[in-house]
Amino acid sequence: MPVAAPLSSTLPQAVVASLKAIPSPLSVAATPRYHFDNPEDPTIKSPAPLTVDSSRFLHVQGKHICLEGKPKVLRGACLGGWMMMENFMTGFPGHEHQLRAGMLKALGKEKYEFFFDKFLEYYFTEADAQAFKNAGFNFIRLGVNYRHFEDDSNPRVFKYEGLKHLDRCARYGIYSVIDLHALPGGQNTDFHCDNPTDKALFWVHKDFQDRAVNIWEHLAEHYKNNPWVAGYNALNEPVEESGEILVSVMKRIENAIRAIDPNHILFWDGNGFASDFRQFKEPLPNSVYSCHDYSSMGLPNNPQYTGTDEDKAKLVQSIEWKTEFQRAHNAPIWNGEFGPTYVDTDTKGHEEINAQRYELLQEQLRLYDTYPNISWTVWCWKDIGICGVVHPSPDSKYMKLIKPFLEHKKRACVDSWGVDASHLDHLFKPMWEWLCGEAPSMRYKYPKVFAGDRGKHLFRPVRMCLLAEELVPEFCALFADKSHQELDAIAKSFHLDNCTPRTKLLSALTLHAKAGPTSSV
């Protein structure tokens, strides 16, 4: 990819000057030592909790999210790939816990902890927060993995040190929603909840549900007095076939949080990867229901968006279907994730492909503007160039280090997002047809989107689980001989100073984030 202008060059000079004037609170010399209340060690204490008037909290009033009774539209981006790492976003194969196990083996405990702490530090700093606000964003969705707060080998014991980096983002003057993106056992059947299988076992074992409730109780206790936390996104993209267990678990989580924190909004994703609300009845109090509105026309191996009336009608149909529950109950709407993927300059016809996808995104944004009560968070703020608003420069230490591996991963198609796997159709299409021939029900196996996605019920366990896990040591070996100084420089590739913007994407989002809704549905 060509080296784009640094993000600072796209911002007003006054903002650039203010960014340069702000000393990084996360530099090595100035790193604050965060501590949190620990029942096992009473000498570890948090700072005094922030005491605020409950009127300062965002709350649901009719079909709007409000502050002090006045409607407030929240628009921004998700911070994915950070406290819940995803393979396509940072380049590794497989699942986060597999990556971390491999890196621990390759680096040793001390260097492992150093590298990941620096990665989390640089991935989102005050410079990101300033650029975020300058883009017109007032809302950030913070995706987190339960493993930051609990070890599988020591369940139901809350890890207070997991709050260190999350706390920073809840103090930058941007409304944030804490999104438990990965739950014990896996609440869906895909990679983005750190699930190494194709079974969502969270819904099968009550013990997993107990552990999730325990985590939310601790998070609610810690953030109950923070008005910059808009609320809690309890279950990212659940996939529960009956719908009955999902509704029961939602009610249980609601009761647990409300016993501690009566003020914050609860954000609930629909079933079937945040698209299906048929199992829900009356909305829970002070709750916002979230859909995820990805369009297949912005992903590889699908008919692409060309701007026809038929294409636009598909976009209308998608958001209308996914918000039917909210509109029927005159409730607020949150589109928690949306956006196409983009291709790099090595892809044939990349300029035309990306132009189509920018136009798709802009048409979606224009459509969302017609809803007077819709908030949104695009996926995502930062990654290595697939869909992020900003990404590390191709000349950065990290990108140069992993570039050969990215070619291997692209060839093997061990990711599921933004990947053109057509060169493997000669292997997987016949196998998929054979499976469906022997068991026709395979075409309707839950979740149905897997069956319709060119046979994902087949290539999820084969490519994204079996093969991807075997490639983890190859990726981790790239870091094995690095010094602390080199590891710091590699992690710092994700600092905003070393990132470049996807300018057309940033401009489109800024235009619509600042403009807000334009008319009523």
Short mmCIF file of C-alpha atoms in Angstrom, two decimals:
data_model
loop_
_atom_site.label_atom_id
_atom_site.label_comp_id
_atom_site.label_asym_id
_atom_site.label_seq_id
_atom_site.Cartn_x
_atom_site.Cartn_y
_atom_site.Cartn_z
CA MET A 1 0.00 0.00 0.00
CA PRO A 2 1.26 3.54 -0.70
CA VAL A 3 2.24 5.62 2.31
CA ALA A 4 -0.56 8.09 2.96
CA ALA A 5 -0.17 11.43 4.67
CA PRO A 6 -0.02 11.19 8.47
CA LEU A 7 -3.35 11.70 10.20
CA SER A 8 -2.16 14.96 11.72
CA SER A 9 -1.93 16.47 8.22
CA THR A 10 -5.67 15.98 7.73
CA LEU A 11 -6.56 17.87 10.92
CA PRO A 12 -6.84 21.63 11.43
CA GLN A 13 -3.53 23.20 12.45
CA ALA A 14 -4.94 24.32 15.78
CA VAL A 15 -5.75 20.72 16.62
CA VAL A 16 -2.31 19.57 15.45
CA ALA A 17 -0.70 22.13 17.71
CA SER A 18 -2.83 21.04 20.65
CA LEU A 19 -1.93 17.41 20.08
CA LYS A 20 1.77 18.22 20.06
CA ALA A 21 1.39 20.26 23.22
CA ILE A 22 -0.17 17.39 25.16
CA PRO A 23 2.44 15.23 26.89
CA SER A 24 1.54 11.59 26.48
CA PRO A 25 0.33 10.22 29.81
CA LEU A 26 1.42 6.81 28.60
CA SER A 27 5.11 7.38 27.91
CA VAL A 28 7.57 5.05 29.61
CA ALA A 29 8.72 7.73 32.03
CA ALA A 30 5.23 8.95 32.89
CA THR A 31 3.27 5.71 32.98
CA PRO A 32 0.84 5.99 35.91
CA ARG A 33 0.70 3.02 38.22
CA TYR A 34 -2.97 2.11 38.31
CA HIS A 35 -4.26 0.10 41.24
CA PHE A 36 -7.72 -1.17 42.01
CA ASP A 37 -9.55 -2.43 45.07
CA ASN A 38 -8.65 -6.05 45.68
CA PRO A 39 -10.50 -8.01 48.37
CA GLU A 40 -7.55 -10.40 48.58
CA ASP A 41 -5.13 -7.55 49.35
CA PRO A 42 -6.72 -4.62 51.24
CA THR A 43 -3.63 -2.49 50.65
CA ILE A 44 -4.56 -2.19 46.96
CA LYS A 45 -7.06 0.63 46.62
CA SER A 46 -8.62 2.60 43.79
CA PRO A 47 -8.74 6.38 43.81
CA ALA A 48 -11.82 7.77 45.51
CA PRO A 49 -14.88 7.10 43.34
CA LEU A 50 -16.31 9.93 41.31
CA THR A 51 -19.55 11.17 42.87
CA VAL A 52 -22.03 12.67 40.44
CA ASP A 53 -25.66 13.60 40.19
CA SER A 54 -27.63 10.82 38.48
CA SER A 55 -29.03 13.43 36.06
CA ARG A 56 -25.57 13.58 34.45
CA PHE A 57 -25.95 10.05 33.10
CA LEU A 58 -27.27 9.35 29.64
CA HIS A 59 -30.65 7.67 29.84
CA VAL A 60 -33.41 6.35 27.59
CA GLN A 61 -36.46 8.56 27.27
CA GLY A 62 -39.02 7.41 24.73
CA LYS A 63 -37.30 6.79 21.41
CA HIS A 64 -34.22 8.85 22.26
CA ILE A 65 -31.04 8.59 24.27
CA CYS A 66 -31.10 11.74 26.38
CA LEU A 67 -28.97 13.85 28.66
CA GLU A 68 -30.88 15.94 31.17
CA GLY A 69 -34.01 15.31 29.14
CA LYS A 70 -32.56 16.49 25.81
CA PRO A 71 -32.04 14.02 22.91
CA LYS A 72 -28.43 13.15 22.19
CA VAL A 73 -27.37 11.22 19.10
CA LEU A 74 -24.23 9.15 19.68
CA ARG A 75 -21.99 8.51 16.69
CA GLY A 76 -18.46 7.18 16.53
CA ALA A 77 -16.45 4.02 16.07
CA CYS A 78 -15.68 0.70 17.69
CA LEU A 79 -12.26 0.14 19.20
CA GLY A 80 -11.89 -3.42 17.98
CA GLY A 81 -8.68 -5.41 17.81
CA TRP A 82 -7.51 -3.92 21.11
CA MET A 83 -8.67 -5.61 24.33
CA MET A 84 -10.30 -8.24 22.14
CA MET A 85 -7.76 -8.96 19.42
CA GLU A 86 -9.10 -10.27 16.11
CA ASN A 87 -6.96 -12.04 13.56
CA PHE A 88 -7.71 -9.95 10.47
CA MET A 89 -7.28 -6.71 12.43
CA THR A 90 -3.71 -7.28 13.61
CA GLY A 91 -2.50 -10.00 11.27
CA PHE A 92 -2.14 -13.07 13.45
CA PRO A 93 -3.80 -16.43 12.66
CA GLY A 94 -6.40 -18.19 14.76
CA HIS A 95 -7.78 -16.81 18.02
CA GLU A 96 -6.46 -14.40 20.61
CA HIS A 97 -5.83 -16.92 23.37
CA GLN A 98 -3.88 -19.09 20.92
CA LEU A 99 -1.80 -16.09 19.86
CA ARG A 100 -1.08 -15.17 23.46
CA ALA A 101 -0.07 -18.74 24.34
CA GLY A 102 2.25 -18.80 21.33
CA MET A 103 3.77 -15.42 22.15
CA LEU A 104 4.31 -16.46 25.78
CA LYS A 105 6.23 -19.50 24.57
CA ALA A 106 8.24 -17.49 22.03
CA LEU A 107 9.08 -14.51 24.26
CA GLY A 108 9.04 -15.76 27.82
CA LYS A 109 6.85 -14.31 30.56
CA GLU A 110 8.63 -11.00 31.12
CA LYS A 111 8.94 -9.97 27.46
CA TYR A 112 5.43 -11.28 26.74
CA GLU A 113 3.90 -9.06 29.42
CA PHE A 114 6.01 -6.10 28.30
CA PHE A 115 5.00 -6.41 24.65
CA PHE A 116 1.26 -6.74 25.20
CA ASP A 117 1.20 -3.96 27.77
CA LYS A 118 2.92 -1.65 25.27
CA PHE A 119 0.59 -2.80 22.47
CA LEU A 120 -2.47 -1.94 24.56
CA GLU A 121 -0.90 1.36 25.59
CA TYR A 122 -0.08 2.56 22.08
CA TYR A 123 -3.23 1.27 20.39
CA PHE A 124 -5.37 4.02 21.92
CA THR A 125 -3.83 7.07 23.55
CA GLU A 126 -4.92 10.61 24.25
CA ALA A 127 -3.80 11.48 20.72
CA ASP A 128 -6.38 9.01 19.38
CA ALA A 129 -9.01 10.53 21.64
CA GLN A 130 -8.24 14.02 20.33
CA ALA A 131 -8.40 12.87 16.69
CA PHE A 132 -11.58 10.94 17.49
CA LYS A 133 -13.30 14.04 18.82
CA ASN A 134 -12.01 16.19 15.96
CA ALA A 135 -13.69 13.76 13.54
CA GLY A 136 -17.00 14.65 15.17
CA PHE A 137 -17.22 11.38 17.10
CA ASN A 138 -18.72 11.45 20.59
CA PHE A 139 -19.12 7.71 21.15
CA ILE A 140 -16.67 4.80 21.32
CA ARG A 141 -17.47 1.13 21.71
CA LEU A 142 -14.77 -0.64 23.70
CA GLY A 143 -14.62 -4.34 22.84
CA VAL A 144 -13.07 -6.48 25.59
CA ASN A 145 -12.26 -10.14 26.08
CA TYR A 146 -13.39 -11.77 29.33
CA ARG A 147 -9.86 -13.17 29.70
CA HIS A 148 -8.66 -9.72 30.81
CA PHE A 149 -10.84 -10.10 33.90
CA GLU A 150 -10.78 -13.82 34.62
CA ASP A 151 -8.58 -16.86 34.00
CA ASP A 152 -10.16 -20.13 32.91
CA SER A 153 -7.85 -21.86 35.38
CA ASN A 154 -9.10 -19.61 38.19
CA PRO A 155 -12.77 -18.92 37.40
CA ARG A 156 -14.90 -16.37 39.26
CA VAL A 157 -11.82 -14.58 40.62
CA PHE A 158 -11.87 -11.09 39.13
CA LYS A 159 -8.56 -9.73 37.80
CA TYR A 160 -8.51 -6.07 38.80
CA GLU A 161 -5.39 -5.39 36.75
CA GLY A 162 -7.57 -5.96 33.66
CA LEU A 163 -9.09 -2.52 34.26
CA LYS A 164 -5.84 -0.65 33.73
CA HIS A 165 -6.22 0.14 30.03
CA LEU A 166 -10.01 0.12 29.94
CA ASP A 167 -10.04 2.82 32.59
CA ARG A 168 -8.05 5.17 30.37
CA CYS A 169 -10.70 5.12 27.66
CA ALA A 170 -13.47 5.79 30.13
CA ARG A 171 -11.80 9.08 31.17
CA TYR A 172 -11.15 10.87 27.87
CA GLY A 173 -14.37 12.86 27.68
CA ILE A 174 -15.90 10.59 25.05
CA TYR A 175 -19.00 8.59 25.82
CA SER A 176 -18.05 4.94 25.86
CA VAL A 177 -19.92 1.69 25.94
CA ILE A 178 -18.15 -1.32 27.42
CA ASP A 179 -18.72 -4.22 25.06
CA LEU A 180 -18.04 -7.72 26.40
CA HIS A 181 -17.01 -8.99 22.99
CA ALA A 182 -15.93 -12.44 24.17
CA LEU A 183 -17.65 -14.37 26.98
CA PRO A 184 -16.60 -17.62 28.68
CA GLY A 185 -17.43 -20.58 26.45
CA GLY A 186 -18.15 -18.37 23.45
CA GLN A 187 -21.53 -16.66 22.99
CA ASN A 188 -21.38 -17.22 19.23
CA THR A 189 -19.80 -19.60 16.76
CA ASP A 190 -17.10 -17.40 15.28
CA PHE A 191 -13.55 -16.10 15.77
CA HIS A 192 -14.46 -12.67 17.09
CA CYS A 193 -15.44 -14.00 20.51
CA ASP A 194 -12.14 -15.90 20.87
CA ASN A 195 -13.99 -19.19 20.36
CA PRO A 196 -11.69 -21.88 18.87
CA THR A 197 -14.65 -24.14 17.98
CA ASP A 198 -17.85 -23.84 15.97
CA LYS A 199 -20.03 -24.35 19.08
CA ALA A 200 -21.39 -21.52 21.25
CA LEU A 201 -21.00 -23.32 24.58
CA PHE A 202 -21.83 -20.25 26.66
CA TRP A 203 -25.50 -21.14 26.22
CA VAL A 204 -24.99 -24.79 27.14
CA HIS A 205 -23.18 -24.55 30.48
CA LYS A 206 -24.64 -22.51 33.35
CA ASP A 207 -21.16 -22.18 34.81
CA PHE A 208 -20.10 -20.02 31.86
CA GLN A 209 -23.15 -17.83 32.42
CA ASP A 210 -22.39 -17.55 36.15
CA ARG A 211 -18.89 -16.35 35.33
CA ALA A 212 -20.18 -13.71 32.90
CA VAL A 213 -22.59 -12.40 35.53
CA ASN A 214 -19.72 -12.20 38.00
CA ILE A 215 -17.64 -10.14 35.55
CA TRP A 216 -20.51 -7.74 34.91
CA GLU A 217 -21.10 -7.29 38.62
CA HIS A 218 -17.48 -6.19 39.07
CA LEU A 219 -17.55 -3.91 36.03
CA ALA A 220 -20.80 -2.32 37.18
CA GLU A 221 -19.36 -1.73 40.64
CA HIS A 222 -16.24 -0.12 39.19
CA TYR A 223 -17.98 2.19 36.68
CA LYS A 224 -21.29 2.92 38.41
CA ASN A 225 -20.29 6.52 39.22
CA ASN A 226 -18.69 7.37 35.86
CA PRO A 227 -21.06 9.42 33.65
CA TRP A 228 -18.74 9.17 30.61
CA VAL A 229 -19.55 5.46 30.46
CA ALA A 230 -22.76 5.49 28.45
CA GLY A 231 -23.52 1.93 29.44
CA TYR A 232 -22.82 -1.76 29.09
CA ASN A 233 -23.10 -3.88 25.92
CA ALA A 234 -23.53 -7.16 27.75
CA LEU A 235 -23.50 -9.81 25.00
CA ASN A 236 -21.83 -9.05 21.68
CA GLU A 237 -23.47 -10.77 18.70
CA PRO A 238 -25.14 -13.67 20.53
CA VAL A 239 -25.96 -16.81 18.55
CA GLU A 240 -28.48 -18.92 20.51
CA GLU A 241 -30.76 -21.09 18.43
CA SER A 242 -33.86 -21.23 20.63
CA GLY A 243 -33.80 -17.59 21.67
CA GLU A 244 -35.30 -18.60 25.01
CA ILE A 245 -31.99 -19.08 26.79
CA LEU A 246 -30.76 -15.74 25.41
CA VAL A 247 -33.76 -13.87 26.84
CA SER A 248 -33.36 -15.63 30.18
CA VAL A 249 -29.65 -14.79 30.42
CA MET A 250 -30.32 -11.17 29.42
CA LYS A 251 -32.81 -10.82 32.27
CA ARG A 252 -30.36 -12.38 34.70
CA ILE A 253 -27.56 -10.01 33.66
CA GLU A 254 -29.95 -7.06 33.87
CA ASN A 255 -30.93 -7.98 37.44
CA ALA A 256 -27.30 -8.43 38.49
CA ILE A 257 -26.19 -5.07 37.07
CA ARG A 258 -29.23 -3.15 38.28
CA ALA A 259 -28.68 -4.36 41.85
CA ILE A 260 -25.38 -2.45 41.73
CA ASP A 261 -25.79 0.26 39.10
CA PRO A 262 -29.27 1.73 38.53
CA ASN A 263 -28.13 4.52 36.19
CA HIS A 264 -26.25 3.27 33.17
CA ILE A 265 -27.95 2.27 29.92
CA LEU A 266 -27.92 -1.42 29.01
CA PHE A 267 -27.21 -2.11 25.33
CA TRP A 268 -28.54 -5.41 23.97
CA ASP A 269 -27.52 -7.01 20.65
CA GLY A 270 -30.09 -8.98 18.71
CA ASN A 271 -29.71 -12.73 18.25
CA GLY A 272 -28.05 -14.23 15.18
CA PHE A 273 -25.05 -11.86 15.20
CA ALA A 274 -27.16 -8.83 16.23
CA SER A 275 -29.79 -9.10 13.53
CA ASP A 276 -32.77 -11.05 14.90
CA PHE A 277 -35.08 -9.58 17.59
CA ARG A 278 -38.03 -11.92 17.17
CA GLN A 279 -37.59 -13.52 20.60
CA PHE A 280 -37.72 -10.19 22.43
CA LYS A 281 -40.93 -8.86 23.93
CA GLU A 282 -41.20 -5.54 25.77
CA PRO A 283 -37.90 -3.63 25.94
CA LEU A 284 -36.11 -3.78 29.27
CA PRO A 285 -36.05 -0.46 31.20
CA ASN A 286 -33.36 2.07 30.26
CA SER A 287 -32.16 -0.20 27.47
CA VAL A 288 -31.08 0.31 23.87
CA TYR A 289 -31.25 -2.53 21.33
CA SER A 290 -28.44 -2.87 18.85
CA CYS A 291 -28.30 -4.24 15.33
CA HIS A 292 -25.18 -4.77 13.21
CA ASP A 293 -25.79 -3.71 9.64
CA TYR A 294 -23.02 -5.12 7.44
CA SER A 295 -23.83 -5.32 3.75
CA SER A 296 -22.63 -8.32 1.74
CA MET A 297 -22.20 -5.90 -1.17
CA GLY A 298 -19.13 -4.52 0.62
CA LEU A 299 -17.42 -7.87 1.15
CA PRO A 300 -15.41 -10.11 -1.21
CA ASN A 301 -16.98 -12.99 -3.16
CA ASN A 302 -20.35 -11.26 -3.38
CA PRO A 303 -22.16 -9.11 -5.96
CA GLN A 304 -20.77 -5.61 -5.38
CA TYR A 305 -22.61 -2.34 -4.76
CA THR A 306 -23.07 -0.33 -7.97
CA GLY A 307 -25.55 2.30 -6.80
CA THR A 308 -28.59 0.94 -8.63
CA ASP A 309 -32.09 1.36 -7.24
CA GLU A 310 -32.06 -2.37 -6.51
CA ASP A 311 -28.84 -2.05 -4.49
CA LYS A 312 -30.25 0.87 -2.51
CA ALA A 313 -33.45 -1.04 -1.87
CA LYS A 314 -31.40 -3.87 -0.36
CA LEU A 315 -29.80 -1.44 2.08
CA VAL A 316 -33.20 -0.07 3.09
CA GLN A 317 -34.58 -3.58 3.52
CA SER A 318 -31.64 -4.56 5.74
CA ILE A 319 -31.89 -1.70 8.22
CA GLU A 320 -35.70 -1.80 8.21
CA TRP A 321 -35.69 -5.51 9.11
CA LYS A 322 -33.01 -5.13 11.76
CA THR A 323 -34.74 -2.19 13.46
CA GLU A 324 -38.33 -3.42 13.28
CA PHE A 325 -38.36 -4.26 17.02
CA GLN A 326 -37.02 -0.85 18.04
CA ARG A 327 -39.42 1.06 15.80
CA ALA A 328 -42.40 -1.03 16.91
CA HIS A 329 -41.70 -0.05 20.51
CA ASN A 330 -40.80 3.57 19.74
CA ALA A 331 -37.35 2.91 21.19
CA PRO A 332 -33.84 4.24 20.42
CA ILE A 333 -31.82 2.53 17.69
CA TRP A 334 -28.13 1.75 17.83
CA ASN A 335 -26.30 0.38 14.81
CA GLY A 336 -23.37 -1.08 16.72
CA GLU A 337 -21.31 -2.25 13.73
CA PHE A 338 -21.32 -1.62 10.00
CA GLY A 339 -18.95 -0.89 7.14
CA PRO A 340 -17.32 -2.60 4.16
CA THR A 341 -13.81 -3.97 3.87
CA TYR A 342 -11.21 -2.45 1.58
CA VAL A 343 -8.46 -3.97 -0.54
CA ASP A 344 -4.79 -3.05 -0.83
CA THR A 345 -2.86 -1.97 -3.90
CA ASP A 346 -1.75 -5.54 -4.60
CA THR A 347 -5.33 -6.42 -5.52
CA LYS A 348 -6.23 -6.15 -9.19
CA GLY A 349 -8.70 -3.32 -9.77
CA HIS A 350 -8.23 -2.02 -6.23
CA GLU A 351 -9.16 1.59 -7.10
CA GLU A 352 -12.51 0.59 -8.60
CA ILE A 353 -13.26 -1.87 -5.80
CA ASN A 354 -12.55 0.63 -3.04
CA ALA A 355 -14.46 3.40 -4.85
CA GLN A 356 -17.54 1.15 -4.91
CA ARG A 357 -17.17 0.41 -1.21
CA TYR A 358 -16.77 4.06 -0.25
CA GLU A 359 -19.97 4.80 -2.15
CA LEU A 360 -21.70 1.92 -0.37
CA LEU A 361 -20.63 3.32 2.99
CA GLN A 362 -21.83 6.80 2.10
CA GLU A 363 -25.20 5.47 0.95
CA GLN A 364 -25.57 3.64 4.27
CA LEU A 365 -24.72 6.83 6.17
CA ARG A 366 -27.22 8.84 4.11
CA LEU A 367 -29.85 6.23 4.90
CA TYR A 368 -29.08 6.31 8.63
CA ASP A 369 -29.42 10.10 8.60
CA THR A 370 -33.11 9.68 7.81
CA TYR A 371 -33.67 8.08 11.23
CA PRO A 372 -34.12 10.76 13.92
CA ASN A 373 -33.10 8.44 16.76
CA ILE A 374 -30.29 6.29 15.38
CA SER A 375 -26.85 6.21 16.92
CA TRP A 376 -24.00 4.33 15.25
CA THR A 377 -20.45 3.08 15.69
CA VAL A 378 -18.59 2.09 12.55
CA TRP A 379 -16.31 -0.94 12.59
CA CYS A 380 -13.59 0.14 13.32
CA TRP A 381 -11.21 2.87 14.46
CA LYS A 382 -7.88 1.10 13.90
CA ASP A 383 -6.56 -2.06 12.23
CA ILE A 384 -3.83 -3.04 9.74
CA GLY A 385 -5.74 -1.73 6.72
CA ILE A 386 -8.81 -3.92 6.20
CA CYS A 387 -11.56 -1.61 7.42
CA GLY A 388 -10.05 0.75 9.99
CA VAL A 389 -10.31 4.52 9.89
CA VAL A 390 -6.57 4.59 10.58
CA HIS A 391 -3.87 1.94 10.19
CA PRO A 392 -0.12 1.55 10.82
CA SER A 393 2.06 2.78 8.00
CA PRO A 394 3.30 0.04 5.65
CA ASP A 395 6.80 1.21 6.58
CA SER A 396 6.21 0.69 10.31
CA LYS A 397 8.21 -1.92 12.22
CA TYR A 398 5.17 -4.13 12.78
CA MET A 399 3.92 -4.12 9.20
CA LYS A 400 7.36 -4.80 7.74
CA LEU A 401 7.88 -7.64 10.21
CA ILE A 402 4.64 -9.48 9.47
CA LYS A 403 4.35 -8.75 5.73
CA PRO A 404 5.70 -12.15 4.55
CA PHE A 405 3.35 -13.92 6.94
CA LEU A 406 0.38 -11.92 5.69
CA GLU A 407 1.06 -13.32 2.23
CA HIS A 408 1.01 -16.86 3.63
CA LYS A 409 -2.19 -16.17 5.56
CA LYS A 410 -3.82 -14.65 2.49
CA ARG A 411 -2.92 -17.71 0.43
CA ALA A 412 -4.22 -20.11 3.09
CA CYS A 413 -7.41 -18.06 3.75
CA VAL A 414 -7.42 -18.68 7.48
CA ASP A 415 -9.35 -15.46 8.18
CA SER A 416 -13.02 -15.03 7.42
CA TRP A 417 -13.30 -11.24 7.13
CA GLY A 418 -12.27 -9.35 4.03
CA VAL A 419 -10.75 -12.44 2.45
CA ASP A 420 -11.11 -13.45 -1.19
CA ALA A 421 -11.11 -17.24 -1.01
CA SER A 422 -12.19 -17.87 -4.62
CA HIS A 423 -8.85 -19.53 -5.45
CA LEU A 424 -9.83 -22.35 -3.06
CA ASP A 425 -13.29 -22.91 -4.52
CA HIS A 426 -12.05 -25.98 -6.41
CA LEU A 427 -11.41 -27.63 -3.03
CA PHE A 428 -14.24 -26.40 -0.86
CA LYS A 429 -17.19 -26.13 -3.24
CA PRO A 430 -17.20 -29.87 -4.12
CA MET A 431 -16.78 -30.78 -0.44
CA TRP A 432 -19.68 -28.47 0.53
CA GLU A 433 -21.92 -29.96 -2.14
CA TRP A 434 -20.96 -33.46 -1.01
CA LEU A 435 -21.84 -32.62 2.61
CA CYS A 436 -25.18 -31.14 1.56
CA GLY A 437 -25.86 -34.15 -0.63
CA GLU A 438 -25.32 -36.56 2.24
CA ALA A 439 -27.16 -34.34 4.73
CA PRO A 440 -29.45 -31.80 2.95
CA SER A 441 -30.17 -30.20 6.33
CA MET A 442 -26.61 -28.85 6.19
CA ARG A 443 -27.90 -26.00 4.00
CA TYR A 444 -30.18 -24.87 6.86
CA LYS A 445 -27.90 -25.57 9.81
CA TYR A 446 -27.87 -22.84 12.45
CA PRO A 447 -26.65 -20.15 12.17
CA LYS A 448 -28.15 -19.96 8.71
CA VAL A 449 -25.83 -17.15 7.63
CA PHE A 450 -22.99 -19.70 7.77
CA ALA A 451 -24.78 -22.00 5.36
CA GLY A 452 -25.45 -19.14 3.00
CA ASP A 453 -21.90 -17.81 3.20
CA ARG A 454 -20.42 -20.20 0.62
CA GLY A 455 -20.32 -23.07 3.09
CA LYS A 456 -18.83 -21.49 6.22
CA HIS A 457 -20.02 -24.48 8.25
CA LEU A 458 -17.26 -26.32 6.39
CA PHE A 459 -14.41 -23.86 6.17
CA ARG A 460 -14.85 -22.44 9.69
CA PRO A 461 -13.59 -25.65 11.38
CA VAL A 462 -11.15 -26.57 8.59
CA ARG A 463 -9.42 -23.30 7.71
CA MET A 464 -10.15 -20.93 10.56
CA CYS A 465 -9.76 -23.45 13.39
CA LEU A 466 -7.62 -26.43 12.34
CA LEU A 467 -5.26 -24.77 9.88
CA ALA A 468 -5.11 -21.37 11.58
CA GLU A 469 -4.03 -22.83 14.92
CA GLU A 470 -1.15 -24.65 13.23
CA LEU A 471 0.12 -21.37 11.79
CA VAL A 472 0.35 -19.62 15.16
CA PRO A 473 3.96 -20.74 15.91
CA GLU A 474 5.09 -19.41 12.53
CA PHE A 475 3.68 -15.98 13.35
CA CYS A 476 5.05 -15.90 16.91
CA ALA A 477 8.51 -16.92 15.76
CA LEU A 478 8.79 -13.52 14.05
CA PHE A 479 9.00 -11.90 17.51
CA ALA A 480 11.10 -14.51 19.31
CA ASP A 481 14.55 -12.89 19.10
CA LYS A 482 13.47 -9.29 19.66
CA SER A 483 14.88 -7.13 22.46
CA HIS A 484 12.73 -4.98 24.74
CA GLN A 485 13.64 -1.96 22.67
CA GLU A 486 12.65 -3.71 19.44
CA LEU A 487 9.40 -4.99 20.94
CA ASP A 488 8.56 -1.47 22.07
CA ALA A 489 9.19 -0.11 18.57
CA ILE A 490 7.07 -2.88 17.02
CA ALA A 491 4.17 -2.19 19.39
CA LYS A 492 4.54 1.55 18.80
CA SER A 493 3.63 1.00 15.14
CA PHE A 494 0.04 1.28 16.38
CA HIS A 495 0.56 4.69 17.97
CA LEU A 496 -1.38 7.36 16.10
CA ASP A 497 1.86 9.13 15.20
CA ASN A 498 2.81 6.07 13.14
CA CYS A 499 -0.60 5.60 11.54
CA THR A 500 -2.14 6.90 8.34
CA PRO A 501 -5.83 7.64 7.75
CA ARG A 502 -8.14 6.15 5.19
CA THR A 503 -8.98 9.69 4.11
CA LYS A 504 -12.18 9.07 2.13
CA LEU A 505 -13.58 6.95 4.92
CA LEU A 506 -12.68 9.51 7.58
CA SER A 507 -14.21 12.36 5.54
CA ALA A 508 -17.48 10.50 4.98
CA LEU A 509 -17.84 9.56 8.63
CA THR A 510 -17.01 13.07 9.81
CA LEU A 511 -19.57 14.61 7.48
CA HIS A 512 -22.39 12.45 8.80
CA ALA A 513 -21.26 12.33 12.44
CA LYS A 514 -21.28 16.12 12.64
CA ALA A 515 -24.44 16.59 10.61
CA GLY A 516 -26.61 14.21 12.61
CA PRO A 517 -30.08 13.03 11.55
CA THR A 518 -31.81 15.05 8.85
CA SER A 519 -35.40 13.93 8.85
CA SER A 520 -37.95 11.57 10.31
CA VAL A 521 -38.66 8.06 9.08
#
